[in-house]
Short mmCIF file of C-alpha atoms in Angstrom, two decimals:
data_model
loop_
_atom_site.label_atom_id
_atom_site.label_comp_id
_atom_site.label_asym_id
_atom_site.label_seq_id
_atom_site.Cartn_x
_atom_site.Cartn_y
_atom_site.Cartn_z
CA MET A 10 104.64 114.01 -92.38
CA ALA A 11 103.28 111.07 -93.12
CA ASP A 12 100.55 108.57 -91.67
CA VAL A 13 101.94 106.18 -89.14
CA PHE A 14 98.78 104.19 -89.88
CA ALA A 15 99.71 103.87 -93.71
CA ALA A 16 103.23 103.22 -92.78
CA SER A 17 102.97 100.71 -90.50
CA GLY A 18 100.02 99.31 -91.33
CA GLU A 19 97.28 97.22 -89.32
CA GLU A 20 99.96 94.66 -88.73
CA GLY A 21 102.45 96.90 -87.20
CA ILE A 22 99.86 98.87 -84.91
CA ALA A 23 98.52 95.69 -84.22
CA ALA A 24 101.46 94.17 -83.03
CA LEU A 25 102.22 97.36 -80.80
CA VAL A 26 98.89 96.57 -79.02
CA ALA A 27 99.79 93.03 -77.97
CA GLN A 28 103.25 94.35 -76.78
CA ALA A 29 101.72 96.24 -74.37
CA TYR A 30 99.45 93.26 -72.96
CA ASP A 31 103.10 91.39 -73.21
CA ALA A 32 104.55 94.24 -70.93
CA ALA A 33 101.61 93.79 -68.27
CA LEU A 34 101.40 89.51 -68.32
CA GLY A 35 105.65 89.98 -68.05
CA HIS A 36 106.23 88.41 -71.91
CA GLU A 37 107.62 91.85 -72.84
CA SER A 38 109.59 94.13 -71.37
CA TRP A 39 108.16 98.03 -71.25
CA PRO A 40 111.74 99.63 -72.35
CA ALA A 41 110.78 97.29 -76.12
CA LEU A 42 107.75 98.84 -76.33
CA LEU A 43 108.35 102.37 -75.79
CA ALA A 44 111.49 102.05 -78.31
CA ARG A 45 108.29 100.42 -80.80
CA LEU A 46 106.36 103.05 -80.37
CA ALA A 47 109.61 105.94 -80.35
CA ASP A 48 110.65 103.86 -83.85
CA LEU A 49 107.15 104.64 -84.99
CA LEU A 50 106.43 108.41 -84.33
CA GLY A 51 110.28 109.29 -84.70
CA GLY A 52 113.37 107.37 -83.76
CA ASP A 53 114.96 110.16 -82.21
CA SER A 54 112.24 110.70 -79.71
CA ALA A 55 112.61 110.10 -76.13
CA VAL A 56 109.22 108.75 -74.59
CA ALA A 57 108.66 108.48 -70.52
CA LEU A 58 105.76 106.38 -69.51
CA HIS A 59 104.59 106.60 -65.77
CA PRO A 60 102.24 104.56 -64.44
CA THR A 61 100.60 106.53 -61.91
CA GLY A 62 100.87 109.96 -60.79
CA THR A 63 103.30 111.72 -59.50
CA PRO A 64 105.23 112.47 -57.89
CA LEU A 65 105.63 109.17 -55.92
CA PRO A 66 107.89 108.70 -52.99
CA ARG A 67 109.53 105.48 -55.73
CA ASP A 68 109.95 106.11 -59.04
CA GLU A 69 108.13 104.26 -60.90
CA ALA A 70 107.86 105.57 -64.71
CA ILE A 71 110.16 103.68 -67.30
CA ARG A 72 112.22 105.11 -70.08
CA ILE A 73 113.77 105.35 -73.22
CA ARG A 74 116.81 107.81 -74.29
CA VAL A 75 116.03 110.66 -71.52
CA ASP A 76 119.18 111.98 -69.02
CA PRO A 77 119.33 109.66 -65.54
CA ALA A 78 120.85 112.29 -64.14
CA CYS A 79 116.94 114.12 -64.88
CA VAL A 80 115.15 112.08 -63.23
CA PRO A 81 115.74 113.15 -59.63
CA LEU A 82 115.39 116.28 -60.83
CA TYR A 83 112.25 116.54 -62.09
CA ASN A 84 110.97 114.47 -59.33
CA ALA A 85 111.63 117.03 -56.83
CA HIS A 86 110.78 120.11 -58.61
CA TYR A 87 110.50 120.07 -62.29
CA HIS A 88 106.98 117.83 -62.83
CA ALA A 89 105.21 121.03 -61.18
CA THR A 90 106.50 123.27 -63.52
CA TRP A 91 105.38 121.62 -66.82
CA PRO A 92 102.93 124.49 -68.35
CA VAL A 93 99.96 122.47 -69.48
CA LEU A 94 99.77 121.53 -66.10
CA PRO A 95 96.98 124.19 -64.87
CA ALA A 96 95.15 123.00 -67.70
CA LEU A 97 94.83 119.40 -67.04
CA PRO A 98 91.28 119.33 -65.68
CA ARG A 99 90.06 119.74 -69.93
CA LEU A 100 92.94 118.83 -70.96
CA PRO A 101 91.62 115.60 -73.81
CA ALA A 102 93.28 112.21 -73.75
CA VAL A 103 96.18 113.21 -76.73
CA PHE A 104 97.55 116.21 -77.05
CA ALA A 105 100.52 118.68 -78.22
CA ASP A 106 102.13 121.38 -75.51
CA ARG A 107 102.17 123.84 -78.54
CA MET A 108 98.65 123.27 -79.35
CA LEU A 109 97.75 124.59 -75.25
CA VAL A 110 100.49 126.73 -74.64
CA PRO A 111 102.07 129.38 -77.49
CA GLU A 112 105.50 128.17 -78.09
CA ALA A 113 107.30 131.29 -77.45
CA THR A 114 105.78 131.36 -73.84
CA PHE A 115 106.23 127.67 -73.75
CA GLN A 116 109.81 128.10 -73.95
CA ARG A 117 110.12 131.52 -72.05
CA SER A 118 109.40 128.30 -69.46
CA GLU A 119 111.26 126.96 -66.59
CA PHE A 120 110.22 123.54 -67.79
CA TYR A 121 111.47 123.99 -71.08
CA ALA A 122 114.56 126.21 -70.88
CA ASP A 123 116.33 124.83 -67.38
CA TYR A 124 115.05 120.75 -67.63
CA ALA A 125 113.77 120.06 -71.71
CA ARG A 126 116.22 121.83 -74.06
CA PRO A 127 118.63 120.89 -72.13
CA GLN A 128 118.82 117.04 -72.68
CA GLY A 129 117.66 118.30 -76.66
CA ARG A 130 114.41 118.00 -76.48
CA HIS A 131 111.65 120.94 -78.04
CA SER A 132 107.98 119.37 -78.64
CA GLY A 133 106.22 116.73 -76.69
CA LEU A 134 103.63 114.54 -77.15
CA TYR A 135 101.43 113.42 -74.21
CA TRP A 136 98.82 111.02 -73.80
CA ILE A 137 97.17 110.88 -70.31
CA ASP A 138 95.07 108.19 -68.21
CA GLY A 139 93.26 111.56 -66.45
CA GLY A 140 90.17 112.02 -63.81
CA PRO A 141 88.92 114.28 -61.15
CA GLU A 142 91.86 113.18 -59.20
CA GLY A 143 93.99 114.91 -61.68
CA LEU A 144 97.03 113.80 -63.71
CA GLY A 145 96.84 110.14 -63.31
CA ALA A 146 99.30 107.18 -65.69
CA HIS A 147 100.70 109.82 -68.67
CA LEU A 148 103.01 108.92 -71.36
CA SER A 149 105.07 111.67 -73.00
CA VAL A 150 107.12 111.02 -75.99
CA TRP A 151 109.84 114.69 -76.79
CA ARG A 152 111.20 115.27 -80.14
CA THR A 153 113.80 117.56 -80.84
CA ARG A 154 113.53 120.72 -82.31
CA ARG A 155 115.06 119.20 -86.07
CA ARG A 156 111.93 117.19 -86.73
CA PRO A 157 108.59 118.99 -87.02
CA ASP A 158 106.14 119.58 -84.51
CA TRP A 159 103.65 117.03 -83.52
CA GLY A 160 100.03 116.53 -86.22
CA GLU A 161 97.17 114.32 -86.34
CA ALA A 162 99.14 111.49 -87.59
CA GLU A 163 101.13 110.90 -84.31
CA MET A 164 97.85 112.73 -82.42
CA ARG A 165 95.70 109.15 -84.25
CA LEU A 166 98.45 106.29 -82.71
CA LEU A 167 98.12 108.22 -79.56
CA ARG A 168 94.45 107.68 -79.09
CA HIS A 169 94.43 103.87 -80.10
CA LEU A 170 97.27 102.73 -78.42
CA GLY A 171 95.79 104.64 -74.92
CA PRO A 172 92.79 102.73 -74.41
CA HIS A 173 94.48 99.14 -74.59
CA LEU A 174 97.82 100.98 -72.43
CA ARG A 175 95.27 102.11 -69.90
CA ARG A 176 94.20 97.93 -69.69
CA ALA A 177 97.62 96.96 -70.18
CA LEU A 178 98.95 99.26 -66.73
CA VAL A 179 95.71 98.25 -64.53
CA ILE A 180 96.76 94.33 -65.58
CA ALA A 181 100.30 94.80 -65.02
CA ARG A 182 99.65 96.49 -61.33
CA ARG A 183 97.13 93.27 -60.34
CA LEU A 184 99.38 91.44 -60.90
CA ALA A 185 102.18 92.90 -59.16
CA ALA A 186 99.62 93.20 -56.64
CA GLN A 187 98.03 89.76 -55.91
CA ALA A 188 99.73 87.89 -53.13
CA GLN A 189 96.77 84.88 -52.82
CA PRO A 190 95.95 82.86 -56.50
CA ARG A 191 92.52 84.82 -56.25
CA PRO A 192 89.21 82.22 -57.31
CA VAL A 193 88.09 81.60 -61.14
CA VAL A 194 85.28 83.76 -61.45
CA ALA A 195 81.26 81.51 -61.89
CA ILE A 196 81.16 80.95 -65.54
CA ALA A 197 77.63 81.45 -65.64
CA VAL A 198 79.20 85.25 -64.80
CA ASP A 199 80.92 84.90 -68.50
CA PRO A 200 80.49 82.77 -71.45
CA VAL A 201 83.69 81.58 -71.61
CA ALA A 202 83.98 78.02 -71.40
CA PRO A 203 85.74 76.12 -68.80
CA ARG A 204 88.16 74.43 -71.61
CA GLU A 205 89.19 78.07 -73.61
CA LEU A 206 90.06 79.26 -69.81
CA ASP A 207 92.34 76.68 -69.59
CA CYS A 208 94.14 77.25 -72.72
CA LEU A 209 94.12 81.17 -72.24
CA ALA A 210 95.94 80.19 -68.57
CA TRP A 211 98.51 78.13 -69.95
CA VAL A 212 98.89 80.79 -72.83
CA ALA A 213 99.70 83.19 -69.47
CA ARG A 214 102.19 81.36 -68.13
CA GLY A 215 103.96 81.28 -71.68
CA ALA A 216 103.19 78.15 -73.65
CA SER A 217 102.62 77.35 -76.82
CA SER A 218 99.49 75.71 -78.82
CA LYS A 219 101.91 72.78 -78.90
CA GLN A 220 102.69 72.73 -75.25
CA ILE A 221 99.42 73.39 -73.97
CA ALA A 222 97.80 69.88 -76.61
CA ARG A 223 100.09 68.20 -74.23
CA GLN A 224 99.25 69.17 -70.70
CA LEU A 225 95.67 69.20 -71.46
CA GLY A 226 95.75 65.36 -73.69
CA LEU A 227 94.05 67.86 -76.91
CA SER A 228 95.27 68.23 -80.24
CA MET A 229 96.72 71.31 -81.01
CA HIS A 230 93.68 71.79 -83.91
CA THR A 231 91.29 71.60 -81.00
CA VAL A 232 94.06 74.08 -78.46
CA ASN A 233 94.20 76.47 -81.32
CA ALA A 234 89.83 76.66 -81.79
CA TYR A 235 89.57 76.84 -78.75
CA LEU A 236 91.95 80.55 -78.18
CA ALA A 237 90.17 81.75 -81.38
CA SER A 238 86.67 81.25 -79.59
CA ALA A 239 88.12 82.63 -76.28
CA ARG A 240 89.41 85.54 -77.97
CA ARG A 241 85.52 85.83 -80.13
CA LYS A 242 84.08 86.35 -77.03
CA LEU A 243 86.43 88.50 -75.25
CA LYS A 244 86.78 90.67 -78.01
CA ALA A 245 90.62 90.51 -78.65
CA GLY A 246 92.34 91.17 -81.44
CA SER A 247 95.57 88.86 -80.14
CA ARG A 248 95.75 85.84 -77.70
CA SER A 249 97.99 88.37 -75.63
CA GLU A 250 94.95 90.78 -75.37
CA ALA A 251 92.67 87.29 -74.14
CA VAL A 252 94.62 86.53 -71.84
CA ALA A 253 94.70 89.80 -70.12
CA THR A 254 91.30 90.10 -70.57
CA ALA A 255 91.02 87.25 -68.46
CA LEU A 256 92.88 88.44 -65.96
CA GLN A 257 91.38 91.49 -65.41
CA LEU A 258 88.13 90.01 -65.16
CA GLY A 259 89.47 87.47 -62.68
CA LEU A 260 88.94 85.02 -64.76
CA ILE A 261 91.57 82.95 -64.57
CA GLN A 262 94.93 83.07 -62.44
CA VAL A 263 98.36 82.27 -62.74
#
């Protein structure tokens, strides 16, 4: 297939990354992010994002185009029959199942025959945030037999998205667990100026530059300059990523 980077352009990929941080902050839905990713990887793709390892007492996965009736079966049994599972400790962050298990062997597995194939799914592409403890957060994208197996172009997209997705999930978990406001880290620890942090905090609350200017008694030009400076200092590609980074570092609170 054509390179998804070339087909979507840098702006399209940057929008996907920004959408991940927007989802972490609650400004966008996780299913909308997965739908955009599915469109880039092939419109008929089914996608499942597991924020942590499985199984869990409470299912926290986000899924699109997955048969809801199959979810309890996956959690109760089929997650443990995934043929790739024994190789997990030595896997790269992004891989396709056909890279690790021969197609004929994979198709004879219980996972494929009784779980994947009945849903019309044939070949899986994965991103994992694994470690010594085993499978952590992970993303799986499945396509039908009608489409070719996954190639380097699609894996390249997930390799680019993966680190951002990891950070976004960490931020989402921290925000969900935040019972009490956390103090702002001393400015001496970080070069971001107090007024820049004020602007970022208002962005985190969903405010526009015009609304921030009104709240802080500044001009829109000054607000945009503060936000641009904060983005540079935090090495962020967008406002959403700058906010996400500041939240992760404890520099701002919402």
